[in-house]
PDB file of C-alpha atoms in Angstrom:
ATOM      1  CA  MET N   1      55.718 132.559  25.502  1.00  0.00           C
ATOM      2  CA  ALA N   2      57.339 129.393  24.142  1.00  0.00           C
ATOM      3  CA  ALA N   3      58.302 126.595  26.453  1.00  0.00           C
ATOM      4  CA  GLU N   4      61.873 126.434  27.473  1.00  0.00           C
ATOM      5  CA  SER N   5      64.129 123.469  26.217  1.00  0.00           C
ATOM      6  CA  ASN N   6      67.820 122.655  26.733  1.00  0.00           C
ATOM      7  CA  ASP N   7      67.950 120.858  23.486  1.00  0.00           C
ATOM      8  CA  PRO N   8      68.911 123.360  20.592  1.00  0.00           C
ATOM      9  CA  GLY N   9      67.373 120.904  18.005  1.00  0.00           C
ATOM     10  CA  GLN N  10      64.034 120.661  19.632  1.00  0.00           C
ATOM     11  CA  GLU N  11      61.318 122.695  18.474  1.00  0.00           C
ATOM     12  CA  ARG N  12      59.718 125.044  21.153  1.00  0.00           C
ATOM     13  CA  ARG N  13      56.024 125.449  21.176  1.00  0.00           C
ATOM     14  CA  ALA N  14      53.749 127.327  23.719  1.00  0.00           C
ATOM     15  CA  ALA N  15      50.973 124.698  23.186  1.00  0.00           C
ATOM     16  CA  PRO N  16      51.180 121.036  22.074  1.00  0.00           C
ATOM     17  CA  ARG N  17      50.113 120.417  18.492  1.00  0.00           C
ATOM     18  CA  PHE N  18      47.948 117.422  17.524  1.00  0.00           C
ATOM     19  CA  ALA N  19      48.142 115.819  13.871  1.00  0.00           C
ATOM     20  CA  LEU N  20      44.374 116.104  12.850  1.00  0.00           C
ATOM     21  CA  ALA N  21      43.008 116.293   9.251  1.00  0.00           C
ATOM     22  CA  LEU N  22      39.988 118.666   9.530  1.00  0.00           C
ATOM     23  CA  LEU N  23      38.265 120.754   7.002  1.00  0.00           C
ATOM     24  CA  VAL N  24      38.981 124.206   7.289  1.00  0.00           C
ATOM     25  CA  GLU N  25      37.177 127.112   5.222  1.00  0.00           C
ATOM     26  CA  TRP N  26      37.756 130.771   4.870  1.00  0.00           C
ATOM     27  CA  PRO N  27      36.521 133.391   2.316  1.00  0.00           C
ATOM     28  CA  GLY N  28      38.231 132.357  -0.946  1.00  0.00           C
ATOM     29  CA  GLY N  29      39.187 128.921  -0.130  1.00  0.00           C
ATOM     30  CA  THR N  30      39.164 125.689   1.702  1.00  0.00           C
ATOM     31  CA  GLY N  31      41.928 123.382   3.086  1.00  0.00           C
ATOM     32  CA  VAL N  32      42.812 120.325   5.162  1.00  0.00           C
ATOM     33  CA  THR N  33      44.638 120.780   8.719  1.00  0.00           C
ATOM     34  CA  THR N  34      47.792 118.900   9.175  1.00  0.00           C
ATOM     35  CA  ASN N  35      48.065 119.943  12.893  1.00  0.00           C
ATOM     36  CA  VAL N  36      46.121 122.006  15.446  1.00  0.00           C
ATOM     37  CA  SER N  37      46.799 123.334  18.827  1.00  0.00           C
ATOM     38  CA  ARG N  38      44.871 125.724  21.089  1.00  0.00           C
ATOM     39  CA  LEU N  39      46.794 128.513  19.697  1.00  0.00           C
ATOM     40  CA  GLY N  40      46.733 127.950  16.001  1.00  0.00           C
ATOM     41  CA  ALA N  41      46.866 125.525  13.128  1.00  0.00           C
ATOM     42  CA  GLN N  42      48.510 124.525   9.985  1.00  0.00           C
ATOM     43  CA  TRP N  43      46.687 123.381   6.906  1.00  0.00           C
ATOM     44  CA  THR N  44      47.322 122.840   3.215  1.00  0.00           C
ATOM     45  CA  ALA N  45      45.582 124.528   0.361  1.00  0.00           C
ATOM     46  CA  GLU N  46      45.750 124.970  -3.396  1.00  0.00           C
ATOM     47  CA  THR N  47      45.006 128.863  -3.127  1.00  0.00           C
ATOM     48  CA  PRO N  48      46.382 130.041   0.274  1.00  0.00           C
ATOM     49  CA  PRO N  49      45.337 133.417   2.075  1.00  0.00           C
ATOM     50  CA  ALA N  50      48.062 136.154   2.003  1.00  0.00           C
ATOM     51  CA  LEU N  51      50.851 136.494   4.576  1.00  0.00           C
ATOM     52  CA  GLY N  52      49.642 138.727   7.372  1.00  0.00           C
ATOM     53  CA  GLU N  53      45.919 138.615   6.542  1.00  0.00           C
ATOM     54  CA  VAL N  54      43.555 138.480   9.325  1.00  0.00           C
ATOM     55  CA  LEU N  55      40.672 136.281   8.325  1.00  0.00           C
ATOM     56  CA  PRO N  56      37.579 134.408   9.788  1.00  0.00           C
ATOM     57  CA  LEU N  57      37.982 130.463   9.708  1.00  0.00           C
ATOM     58  CA  THR N  58      35.525 127.761  10.231  1.00  0.00           C
ATOM     59  CA  VAL N  59      37.183 124.304  11.267  1.00  0.00           C
ATOM     60  CA  ARG N  60      34.847 121.337  10.987  1.00  0.00           C
ATOM     61  CA  LEU N  61      35.088 118.879  13.836  1.00  0.00           C
ATOM     62  CA  PRO N  62      33.187 115.504  13.743  1.00  0.00           C
ATOM     63  CA  GLY N  63      30.426 115.219  16.321  1.00  0.00           C
ATOM     64  CA  ARG N  64      29.865 112.161  18.580  1.00  0.00           C
ATOM     65  CA  ARG N  65      26.564 111.351  16.917  1.00  0.00           C
ATOM     66  CA  ALA N  66      25.905 110.644  13.335  1.00  0.00           C
ATOM     67  CA  ASN N  67      25.027 113.664  11.077  1.00  0.00           C
ATOM     68  CA  ARG N  68      26.408 116.048  13.784  1.00  0.00           C
ATOM     69  CA  GLU N  69      29.533 118.304  13.640  1.00  0.00           C
ATOM     70  CA  ILE N  70      31.053 121.159  15.607  1.00  0.00           C
ATOM     71  CA  ALA N  71      31.924 124.155  13.605  1.00  0.00           C
ATOM     72  CA  VAL N  72      34.743 126.081  15.386  1.00  0.00           C
ATOM     73  CA  GLN N  73      34.470 129.794  14.371  1.00  0.00           C
ATOM     74  CA  CYS N  74      37.889 131.473  14.602  1.00  0.00           C
ATOM     75  CA  ARG N  75      39.468 134.717  13.676  1.00  0.00           C
ATOM     76  CA  SER N  76      43.134 134.153  12.864  1.00  0.00           C
ATOM     77  CA  GLU N  77      46.154 135.977  11.564  1.00  0.00           C
ATOM     78  CA  VAL N  78      48.143 134.169   8.897  1.00  0.00           C
ATOM     79  CA  LEU N  79      51.835 133.846  10.122  1.00  0.00           C
ATOM     80  CA  ARG N  80      53.240 131.576   7.614  1.00  0.00           C
ATOM     81  CA  VAL N  81      52.778 130.549   4.015  1.00  0.00           C
ATOM     82  CA  GLU N  82      55.298 128.018   2.466  1.00  0.00           C
ATOM     83  CA  PRO N  83      55.303 125.961  -0.619  1.00  0.00           C
ATOM     84  CA  ALA N  84      54.210 122.296  -0.004  1.00  0.00           C
ATOM     85  CA  GLY N  85      54.294 120.516  -3.462  1.00  0.00           C
ATOM     86  CA  ALA N  86      51.298 121.504  -5.520  1.00  0.00           C
ATOM     87  CA  HIS N  87      49.896 123.220  -2.530  1.00  0.00           C
ATOM     88  CA  ALA N  88      50.825 125.764   0.208  1.00  0.00           C
ATOM     89  CA  ALA N  89      51.319 125.163   3.905  1.00  0.00           C
ATOM     90  CA  VAL N  90      49.447 127.910   5.896  1.00  0.00           C
ATOM     91  CA  GLY N  91      50.215 128.639   9.679  1.00  0.00           C
ATOM     92  CA  VAL N  92      47.694 130.648  11.557  1.00  0.00           C
ATOM     93  CA  ARG N  93      47.565 132.047  15.127  1.00  0.00           C
ATOM     94  CA  PHE N  94      43.989 132.077  16.559  1.00  0.00           C
ATOM     95  CA  THR N  95      42.860 135.379  18.082  1.00  0.00           C
ATOM     96  CA  ASP N  96      39.245 134.337  18.869  1.00  0.00           C
ATOM     97  CA  LEU N  97      37.228 131.083  18.919  1.00  0.00           C
ATOM     98  CA  ARG N  98      33.699 130.316  18.993  1.00  0.00           C
ATOM     99  CA  PHE N  99      32.099 126.706  19.065  1.00  0.00           C
ATOM    100  CA  GLU N 100      28.796 126.002  17.392  1.00  0.00           C
ATOM    101  CA  GLY N 101      27.144 122.447  17.225  1.00  0.00           C
ATOM    102  CA  HIS N 102      25.214 121.649  13.986  1.00  0.00           C
ATOM    103  CA  GLY N 103      22.926 118.681  13.210  1.00  0.00           C
ATOM    104  CA  PRO N 104      19.955 116.821  14.978  1.00  0.00           C
ATOM    105  CA  GLY N 105      19.697 117.372  18.666  1.00  0.00           C
ATOM    106  CA  GLY N 106      21.108 120.844  18.791  1.00  0.00           C
ATOM    107  CA  GLY N 107      24.697 121.477  19.972  1.00  0.00           C
ATOM    108  CA  LEU N 108      27.056 123.723  21.600  1.00  0.00           C
ATOM    109  CA  SER N 109      27.149 127.506  21.057  1.00  0.00           C
ATOM    110  CA  GLY N 110      28.806 130.161  23.039  1.00  0.00           C
ATOM    111  CA  SER N 111      30.713 133.448  23.112  1.00  0.00           C
ATOM    112  CA  PRO N 112      34.155 134.068  21.920  1.00  0.00           C
ATOM    113  CA  THR N 113      36.777 132.249  24.059  1.00  0.00           C
ATOM    114  CA  ASN N 114      39.549 134.033  25.797  1.00  0.00           C
ATOM    115  CA  LEU N 115      42.648 132.093  24.613  1.00  0.00           C
ATOM    116  CA  SER N 116      44.923 133.252  27.360  1.00  0.00           C
ATOM    117  CA  LYS N 117      42.498 131.372  29.829  1.00  0.00           C
ATOM    118  CA  ILE N 118      42.814 127.906  28.142  1.00  0.00           C
TER     119      ILE N 118
END
């Protein structure tokens, strides 16, 4: 449920968004995020997925050590595809998350996260 606001011009969101430029990959393409929240993300891409498509995503997060990254495996539903210059802006809702560390020294791994509990 979206947060309540008395200001009709203020955008209402269920979770705060963070302006982050992260690599996102899905079968058929790649993009760069413009913002991310615990419930979804927006990114730009030259070849976007179709509106309503449910797809697996990988979002690459930088690790705290050199040569290490965290790959966030997501299942997502495409809620919005809009023109953005030569690219398209894609908005998705996460339906499942899994964190996996990559690189020297191992990393994180885990089972899917119940998004209603975070």
